[in-house]
PDB file of C-alpha atoms in Angstrom:
ATOM      1  CA  UNK E 269     -34.479  41.872 -49.409  1.00  0.00           C
ATOM      2  CA  UNK E 270     -37.262  44.292 -48.675  1.00  0.00           C
ATOM      3  CA  UNK E 271     -37.042  48.033 -49.118  1.00  0.00           C
ATOM      4  CA  UNK E 272     -37.154  48.524 -45.355  1.00  0.00           C
ATOM      5  CA  UNK E 273     -34.175  46.192 -44.805  1.00  0.00           C
ATOM      6  CA  UNK E 274     -32.224  47.912 -47.575  1.00  0.00           C
ATOM      7  CA  UNK E 275     -32.942  51.280 -46.008  1.00  0.00           C
ATOM      8  CA  UNK E 276     -31.835  50.052 -42.596  1.00  0.00           C
ATOM      9  CA  UNK E 277     -28.626  48.674 -44.143  1.00  0.00           C
ATOM     10  CA  UNK E 278     -27.884  51.991 -45.820  1.00  0.00           C
ATOM     11  CA  UNK E 279     -28.601  53.804 -42.563  1.00  0.00           C
ATOM     12  CA  UNK E 280     -26.243  51.485 -40.661  1.00  0.00           C
ATOM     13  CA  UNK E 281     -23.456  51.961 -43.195  1.00  0.00           C
ATOM     14  CA  UNK E 282     -23.936  55.714 -43.087  1.00  0.00           C
ATOM     15  CA  UNK E 283     -23.805  55.724 -39.291  1.00  0.00           C
ATOM     16  CA  UNK E 284     -20.630  53.602 -39.275  1.00  0.00           C
ATOM     17  CA  UNK E 285     -19.006  55.962 -41.764  1.00  0.00           C
ATOM     18  CA  UNK E 286     -20.048  58.915 -39.614  1.00  0.00           C
ATOM     19  CA  UNK E 287     -18.636  57.257 -36.483  1.00  0.00           C
ATOM     20  CA  UNK E 288     -15.358  56.485 -38.260  1.00  0.00           C
ATOM     21  CA  UNK E 289     -14.997  60.034 -39.535  1.00  0.00           C
ATOM     22  CA  UNK E 290     -15.826  61.484 -36.121  1.00  0.00           C
ATOM     23  CA  UNK E 291     -13.340  59.217 -34.315  1.00  0.00           C
ATOM     24  CA  UNK E 292     -10.579  60.040 -36.806  1.00  0.00           C
ATOM     25  CA  UNK E 293     -11.393  63.737 -36.425  1.00  0.00           C
ATOM     26  CA  UNK E 294     -11.227  63.511 -32.637  1.00  0.00           C
ATOM     27  CA  UNK E 295      -7.919  61.624 -32.783  1.00  0.00           C
ATOM     28  CA  UNK E 296      -6.497  64.218 -35.186  1.00  0.00           C
ATOM     29  CA  UNK E 297      -7.622  67.007 -32.866  1.00  0.00           C
ATOM     30  CA  UNK E 298      -5.917  65.357 -29.882  1.00  0.00           C
ATOM     31  CA  UNK E 299      -2.774  64.840 -31.998  1.00  0.00           C
ATOM     32  CA  UNK E 300      -2.803  68.518 -32.983  1.00  0.00           C
ATOM     33  CA  UNK E 301      -3.194  69.585 -29.347  1.00  0.00           C
ATOM     34  CA  UNK E 302      -0.314  67.318 -28.313  1.00  0.00           C
ATOM     35  CA  UNK E 303       1.808  68.709 -31.137  1.00  0.00           C
ATOM     36  CA  UNK E 304       1.006  72.264 -30.032  1.00  0.00           C
ATOM     37  CA  UNK E 305       2.042  71.371 -26.473  1.00  0.00           C
ATOM     38  CA  UNK E 306       5.349  69.951 -27.706  1.00  0.00           C
ATOM     39  CA  UNK E 307       6.130  72.969 -29.882  1.00  0.00           C
ATOM     40  CA  UNK E 308       5.228  75.408 -27.089  1.00  0.00           C
ATOM     41  CA  UNK E 309       7.442  73.606 -24.581  1.00  0.00           C
ATOM     42  CA  UNK E 310      10.306  73.432 -27.058  1.00  0.00           C
ATOM     43  CA  UNK E 311      10.074  77.085 -28.144  1.00  0.00           C
ATOM     44  CA  UNK E 312       9.371  78.792 -24.813  1.00  0.00           C
ATOM     45  CA  UNK E 313      11.073  76.305 -22.439  1.00  0.00           C
ATOM     46  CA  UNK E 314       7.865  76.168 -20.388  1.00  0.00           C
ATOM     47  CA  UNK E 315       8.134  72.816 -18.681  1.00  0.00           C
ATOM     48  CA  UNK E 316       4.889  73.313 -16.754  1.00  0.00           C
ATOM     49  CA  UNK E 317       2.911  72.959 -20.002  1.00  0.00           C
ATOM     50  CA  UNK E 318       4.600  69.622 -20.586  1.00  0.00           C
ATOM     51  CA  UNK E 319       3.699  68.669 -17.023  1.00  0.00           C
ATOM     52  CA  UNK E 320       0.054  69.511 -17.675  1.00  0.00           C
ATOM     53  CA  UNK E 321       0.102  67.243 -20.717  1.00  0.00           C
ATOM     54  CA  UNK E 322       1.489  64.387 -18.633  1.00  0.00           C
ATOM     55  CA  UNK E 323      -1.174  65.013 -15.977  1.00  0.00           C
ATOM     56  CA  UNK E 324      -3.881  64.834 -18.649  1.00  0.00           C
ATOM     57  CA  UNK E 325      -2.490  61.480 -19.803  1.00  0.00           C
ATOM     58  CA  UNK E 326      -2.474  60.254 -16.202  1.00  0.00           C
ATOM     59  CA  UNK E 327      -6.100  61.389 -15.972  1.00  0.00           C
ATOM     60  CA  UNK E 328      -6.924  59.054 -18.849  1.00  0.00           C
ATOM     61  CA  UNK E 329      -5.204  56.230 -16.974  1.00  0.00           C
ATOM     62  CA  UNK E 330      -7.267  57.041 -13.863  1.00  0.00           C
ATOM     63  CA  UNK E 331     -10.481  56.952 -15.899  1.00  0.00           C
ATOM     64  CA  UNK E 332      -9.479  53.589 -17.336  1.00  0.00           C
ATOM     65  CA  UNK E 333      -8.964  52.120 -13.873  1.00  0.00           C
ATOM     66  CA  UNK E 334     -12.085  53.767 -12.460  1.00  0.00           C
ATOM     67  CA  UNK E 335     -14.468  52.663 -15.224  1.00  0.00           C
ATOM     68  CA  UNK E 336     -12.573  49.453 -16.033  1.00  0.00           C
ATOM     69  CA  UNK E 337     -12.475  50.475 -19.705  1.00  0.00           C
ATOM     70  CA  UNK E 338      -9.367  49.475 -21.614  1.00  0.00           C
ATOM     71  CA  UNK E 339     -10.040  52.136 -24.256  1.00  0.00           C
ATOM     72  CA  UNK E 340      -9.048  54.965 -21.922  1.00  0.00           C
ATOM     73  CA  UNK E 341      -5.784  53.180 -21.209  1.00  0.00           C
ATOM     74  CA  UNK E 342      -5.118  52.819 -24.958  1.00  0.00           C
ATOM     75  CA  UNK E 343      -5.810  56.553 -25.372  1.00  0.00           C
ATOM     76  CA  UNK E 344      -3.342  57.376 -22.598  1.00  0.00           C
ATOM     77  CA  UNK E 345      -0.607  55.165 -24.072  1.00  0.00           C
ATOM     78  CA  UNK E 346      -1.084  56.632 -27.562  1.00  0.00           C
ATOM     79  CA  UNK E 347      -1.055  60.236 -26.305  1.00  0.00           C
ATOM     80  CA  UNK E 348       2.037  59.620 -24.202  1.00  0.00           C
ATOM     81  CA  UNK E 349       3.786  58.032 -27.176  1.00  0.00           C
ATOM     82  CA  UNK E 350       2.866  60.971 -29.410  1.00  0.00           C
ATOM     83  CA  UNK E 351       4.201  63.413 -26.808  1.00  0.00           C
ATOM     84  CA  UNK E 352       7.543  61.582 -26.630  1.00  0.00           C
ATOM     85  CA  UNK E 353       7.827  61.386 -30.422  1.00  0.00           C
ATOM     86  CA  UNK E 354       7.082  65.105 -30.686  1.00  0.00           C
ATOM     87  CA  UNK E 355      10.114  65.941 -28.548  1.00  0.00           C
ATOM     88  CA  UNK E 356      12.304  63.544 -30.533  1.00  0.00           C
ATOM     89  CA  UNK E 357      11.043  65.028 -33.793  1.00  0.00           C
ATOM     90  CA  UNK E 358      11.822  68.588 -32.710  1.00  0.00           C
ATOM     91  CA  UNK E 359      15.313  67.622 -31.547  1.00  0.00           C
ATOM     92  CA  UNK E 360      16.039  65.862 -34.824  1.00  0.00           C
ATOM     93  CA  UNK E 361      14.620  68.784 -36.791  1.00  0.00           C
ATOM     94  CA  UNK E 362      16.951  71.153 -34.937  1.00  0.00           C
ATOM     95  CA  UNK E 363      19.923  68.945 -35.795  1.00  0.00           C
ATOM     96  CA  UNK E 364      18.774  68.720 -39.405  1.00  0.00           C
ATOM     97  CA  UNK E 365      18.446  72.502 -39.770  1.00  0.00           C
ATOM     98  CA  UNK E 366      21.347  73.801 -37.689  1.00  0.00           C
ATOM     99  CA  UNK E 367      23.528  70.820 -36.847  1.00  0.00           C
ATOM    100  CA  UNK E 368      26.794  70.070 -38.589  1.00  0.00           C
ATOM    101  CA  UNK E 369      29.355  67.287 -38.575  1.00  0.00           C
ATOM    102  CA  UNK E 370      32.809  68.099 -37.214  1.00  0.00           C
ATOM    103  CA  UNK E 371      36.066  66.205 -36.730  1.00  0.00           C
ATOM    104  CA  UNK E 372      37.547  67.037 -33.331  1.00  0.00           C
ATOM    105  CA  UNK E 373      40.821  66.060 -31.663  1.00  0.00           C
ATOM    106  CA  UNK E 374      40.667  65.715 -27.882  1.00  0.00           C
ATOM    107  CA  UNK E 375      43.176  67.722 -25.843  1.00  0.00           C
ATOM    108  CA  UNK E 376      41.870  67.277 -22.278  1.00  0.00           C
ATOM    109  CA  UNK E 377      39.128  65.384 -20.468  1.00  0.00           C
ATOM    110  CA  UNK E 378      37.723  66.423 -17.110  1.00  0.00           C
ATOM    111  CA  UNK E 379      35.370  64.095 -15.293  1.00  0.00           C
ATOM    112  CA  UNK E 380      32.735  65.128 -12.786  1.00  0.00           C
ATOM    113  CA  UNK E 381      29.696  63.536 -11.169  1.00  0.00           C
ATOM    114  CA  UNK E 382      26.492  63.394 -13.160  1.00  0.00           C
ATOM    115  CA  UNK E 383      23.120  64.789 -12.318  1.00  0.00           C
ATOM    116  CA  UNK E 384      22.493  62.281  -9.548  1.00  0.00           C
ATOM    117  CA  UNK E 385      20.153  60.069 -11.567  1.00  0.00           C
ATOM    118  CA  UNK E 386      22.285  56.993 -10.999  1.00  0.00           C
ATOM    119  CA  UNK E 387      25.657  55.666  -9.939  1.00  0.00           C
ATOM    120  CA  UNK E 388      26.659  54.956 -13.553  1.00  0.00           C
ATOM    121  CA  UNK E 389      26.076  58.537 -14.732  1.00  0.00           C
ATOM    122  CA  UNK E 390      29.238  60.422 -15.672  1.00  0.00           C
ATOM    123  CA  UNK E 391      29.697  63.934 -16.981  1.00  0.00           C
ATOM    124  CA  UNK E 392      32.673  64.640 -19.231  1.00  0.00           C
ATOM    125  CA  UNK E 393      33.960  68.100 -20.130  1.00  0.00           C
ATOM    126  CA  UNK E 394      35.980  67.662 -23.303  1.00  0.00           C
ATOM    127  CA  UNK E 395      38.280  70.341 -24.693  1.00  0.00           C
ATOM    128  CA  UNK E 396      39.467  69.989 -28.260  1.00  0.00           C
ATOM    129  CA  UNK E 397      42.472  71.231 -30.204  1.00  0.00           C
ATOM    130  CA  UNK E 398      40.606  71.932 -33.425  1.00  0.00           C
ATOM    131  CA  UNK E 399      36.904  72.125 -34.034  1.00  0.00           C
ATOM    132  CA  UNK E 400      34.020  73.731 -32.145  1.00  0.00           C
ATOM    133  CA  UNK E 401      33.823  73.701 -28.336  1.00  0.00           C
ATOM    134  CA  UNK E 402      31.747  70.809 -27.070  1.00  0.00           C
ATOM    135  CA  UNK E 403      29.116  70.983 -24.390  1.00  0.00           C
ATOM    136  CA  UNK E 404      29.481  68.660 -21.375  1.00  0.00           C
ATOM    137  CA  UNK E 405      28.706  65.094 -22.427  1.00  0.00           C
ATOM    138  CA  UNK E 406      26.710  62.830 -20.137  1.00  0.00           C
ATOM    139  CA  UNK E 407      27.373  59.135 -20.480  1.00  0.00           C
ATOM    140  CA  UNK E 408      25.311  56.596 -18.590  1.00  0.00           C
ATOM    141  CA  UNK E 409      27.611  53.641 -19.083  1.00  0.00           C
ATOM    142  CA  UNK E 410      25.388  51.969 -21.688  1.00  0.00           C
ATOM    143  CA  UNK E 411      26.595  53.844 -24.752  1.00  0.00           C
ATOM    144  CA  UNK E 412      30.191  52.758 -24.393  1.00  0.00           C
ATOM    145  CA  UNK E 413      31.644  55.886 -25.991  1.00  0.00           C
ATOM    146  CA  UNK E 414      34.953  56.345 -24.192  1.00  0.00           C
ATOM    147  CA  UNK E 415      36.941  59.495 -24.816  1.00  0.00           C
ATOM    148  CA  UNK E 416      40.729  59.280 -25.136  1.00  0.00           C
ATOM    149  CA  UNK E 417      43.160  62.184 -24.962  1.00  0.00           C
ATOM    150  CA  UNK E 418      44.705  62.678 -28.387  1.00  0.00           C
ATOM    151  CA  UNK E 419      41.952  60.719 -30.129  1.00  0.00           C
ATOM    152  CA  UNK E 420      40.090  62.032 -33.172  1.00  0.00           C
ATOM    153  CA  UNK E 421      36.288  61.790 -33.218  1.00  0.00           C
ATOM    154  CA  UNK E 422      33.495  62.665 -35.595  1.00  0.00           C
ATOM    155  CA  UNK E 423      30.665  64.430 -33.791  1.00  0.00           C
ATOM    156  CA  UNK E 424      27.503  66.269 -34.751  1.00  0.00           C
ATOM    157  CA  UNK E 425      27.060  69.556 -32.919  1.00  0.00           C
ATOM    158  CA  UNK E 426      24.238  72.072 -32.803  1.00  0.00           C
ATOM    159  CA  UNK E 427      25.557  75.640 -32.570  1.00  0.00           C
ATOM    160  CA  UNK E 428      22.392  76.896 -30.873  1.00  0.00           C
ATOM    161  CA  UNK E 429      22.314  74.149 -28.280  1.00  0.00           C
ATOM    162  CA  UNK E 430      18.740  73.138 -29.081  1.00  0.00           C
ATOM    163  CA  UNK E 431      19.552  69.437 -29.548  1.00  0.00           C
ATOM    164  CA  UNK E 432      21.950  67.114 -27.695  1.00  0.00           C
ATOM    165  CA  UNK E 433      25.337  66.026 -28.986  1.00  0.00           C
ATOM    166  CA  UNK E 434      25.444  62.694 -30.810  1.00  0.00           C
ATOM    167  CA  UNK E 435      27.815  60.478 -32.717  1.00  0.00           C
ATOM    168  CA  UNK E 436      29.005  61.842 -36.014  1.00  0.00           C
ATOM    169  CA  UNK E 437      26.650  61.362 -38.935  1.00  0.00           C
ATOM    170  CA  UNK E 438      24.691  63.429 -41.388  1.00  0.00           C
ATOM    171  CA  UNK E 439      21.630  64.620 -39.445  1.00  0.00           C
ATOM    172  CA  UNK E 440      18.614  63.991 -41.660  1.00  0.00           C
ATOM    173  CA  UNK E 441      15.001  65.115 -41.349  1.00  0.00           C
ATOM    174  CA  UNK E 442      12.807  63.532 -38.648  1.00  0.00           C
ATOM    175  CA  UNK E 443      11.097  61.096 -41.017  1.00  0.00           C
ATOM    176  CA  UNK E 444      11.117  58.156 -38.591  1.00  0.00           C
ATOM    177  CA  UNK E 445       9.719  60.224 -35.709  1.00  0.00           C
ATOM    178  CA  UNK E 446       6.911  61.484 -37.948  1.00  0.00           C
ATOM    179  CA  UNK E 447       6.097  58.061 -39.393  1.00  0.00           C
ATOM    180  CA  UNK E 448       5.834  56.419 -35.982  1.00  0.00           C
ATOM    181  CA  UNK E 449       3.060  58.846 -35.044  1.00  0.00           C
ATOM    182  CA  UNK E 450       0.732  57.453 -37.735  1.00  0.00           C
ATOM    183  CA  UNK E 451      -0.014  54.095 -36.020  1.00  0.00           C
ATOM    184  CA  UNK E 452      -0.423  55.917 -32.701  1.00  0.00           C
ATOM    185  CA  UNK E 453      -3.060  58.229 -34.196  1.00  0.00           C
ATOM    186  CA  UNK E 454      -4.827  55.230 -35.767  1.00  0.00           C
ATOM    187  CA  UNK E 455      -4.791  53.462 -32.394  1.00  0.00           C
ATOM    188  CA  UNK E 456      -6.191  56.582 -30.794  1.00  0.00           C
ATOM    189  CA  UNK E 457      -8.983  56.702 -33.384  1.00  0.00           C
ATOM    190  CA  UNK E 458      -9.780  53.018 -32.730  1.00  0.00           C
ATOM    191  CA  UNK E 459      -9.967  53.658 -28.990  1.00  0.00           C
ATOM    192  CA  UNK E 460     -12.291  56.635 -29.516  1.00  0.00           C
ATOM    193  CA  UNK E 461     -14.604  54.768 -31.896  1.00  0.00           C
ATOM    194  CA  UNK E 462     -16.842  53.230 -29.220  1.00  0.00           C
ATOM    195  CA  UNK E 463     -17.317  56.440 -27.175  1.00  0.00           C
ATOM    196  CA  UNK E 464     -18.033  58.334 -30.402  1.00  0.00           C
ATOM    197  CA  UNK E 465     -20.605  55.726 -31.420  1.00  0.00           C
ATOM    198  CA  UNK E 466     -22.373  56.000 -28.094  1.00  0.00           C
ATOM    199  CA  UNK E 467     -22.369  59.790 -28.265  1.00  0.00           C
ATOM    200  CA  UNK E 468     -23.810  59.850 -31.777  1.00  0.00           C
ATOM    201  CA  UNK E 469     -26.498  57.331 -30.871  1.00  0.00           C
ATOM    202  CA  UNK E 470     -27.514  59.498 -27.953  1.00  0.00           C
ATOM    203  CA  UNK E 471     -27.700  62.602 -30.118  1.00  0.00           C
ATOM    204  CA  UNK E 472     -29.470  60.961 -33.086  1.00  0.00           C
ATOM    205  CA  UNK E 473     -32.044  59.150 -30.950  1.00  0.00           C
ATOM    206  CA  UNK E 474     -35.523  60.465 -31.882  1.00  0.00           C
ATOM    207  CA  UNK E 475     -37.229  62.331 -29.105  1.00  0.00           C
ATOM    208  CA  UNK E 476     -40.702  61.201 -28.127  1.00  0.00           C
ATOM    209  CA  UNK E 477     -43.351  63.919 -28.179  1.00  0.00           C
ATOM    210  CA  UNK E 478     -44.662  64.853 -24.773  1.00  0.00           C
ATOM    211  CA  UNK E 479     -48.162  63.614 -23.990  1.00  0.00           C
ATOM    212  CA  UNK E 480     -50.800  66.229 -23.505  1.00  0.00           C
ATOM    213  CA  UNK E 481     -52.646  66.099 -20.243  1.00  0.00           C
ATOM    214  CA  UNK E 482     -56.290  65.048 -20.579  1.00  0.00           C
ATOM    215  CA  UNK E 483     -58.768  66.987 -18.393  1.00  0.00           C
ATOM    216  CA  UNK E 484     -60.503  64.910 -15.737  1.00  0.00           C
ATOM    217  CA  UNK E 485     -64.039  65.851 -16.853  1.00  0.00           C
ATOM    218  CA  UNK E 486     -63.597  64.318 -20.314  1.00  0.00           C
TER     219      UNK E 486
END
């Protein structure tokens, strides 16, 4: 192997390492922005910020269909998945910090129509004899959790109302929600690798010196 080939090989490896680092950095930046959006929506109850995030994801889908590039679609799917996991992580974190497990005994059940999302949606207002007051419970017919007057149930409640009611268990930290974001960030970095490579090639391309004009009398 000649010295020129060895130098070209080292240059190629260095450029690939630079592209990988840049793509991982861009994916981490997008993950941080998505995380900031989720925390802002959760803390300030500003749903319009969440809507802007969804519109940005839909913009990636539009670019993928316009340019027929599957990488934009992968970016959109990963960002949308990260946004959903952020909300689940914050809800679980609220249960872990402020939630508690209670044993309640049902005294009365009042049924009313749901929020209109479907015919199977039901809204139950449950009053208990002992234990904390429960917020209205929405059941879509798939959970199969039927309340019975006089029955005793174990539930996990959040006193501040920041997370929904769930079946009784010890609410742990959001480890699963955080771990599932790792493959999404790696997929986002893989999707951004090709655009980052093209951008770096364009910036590192040597510029040709401009030719000086030669006078006509020479």
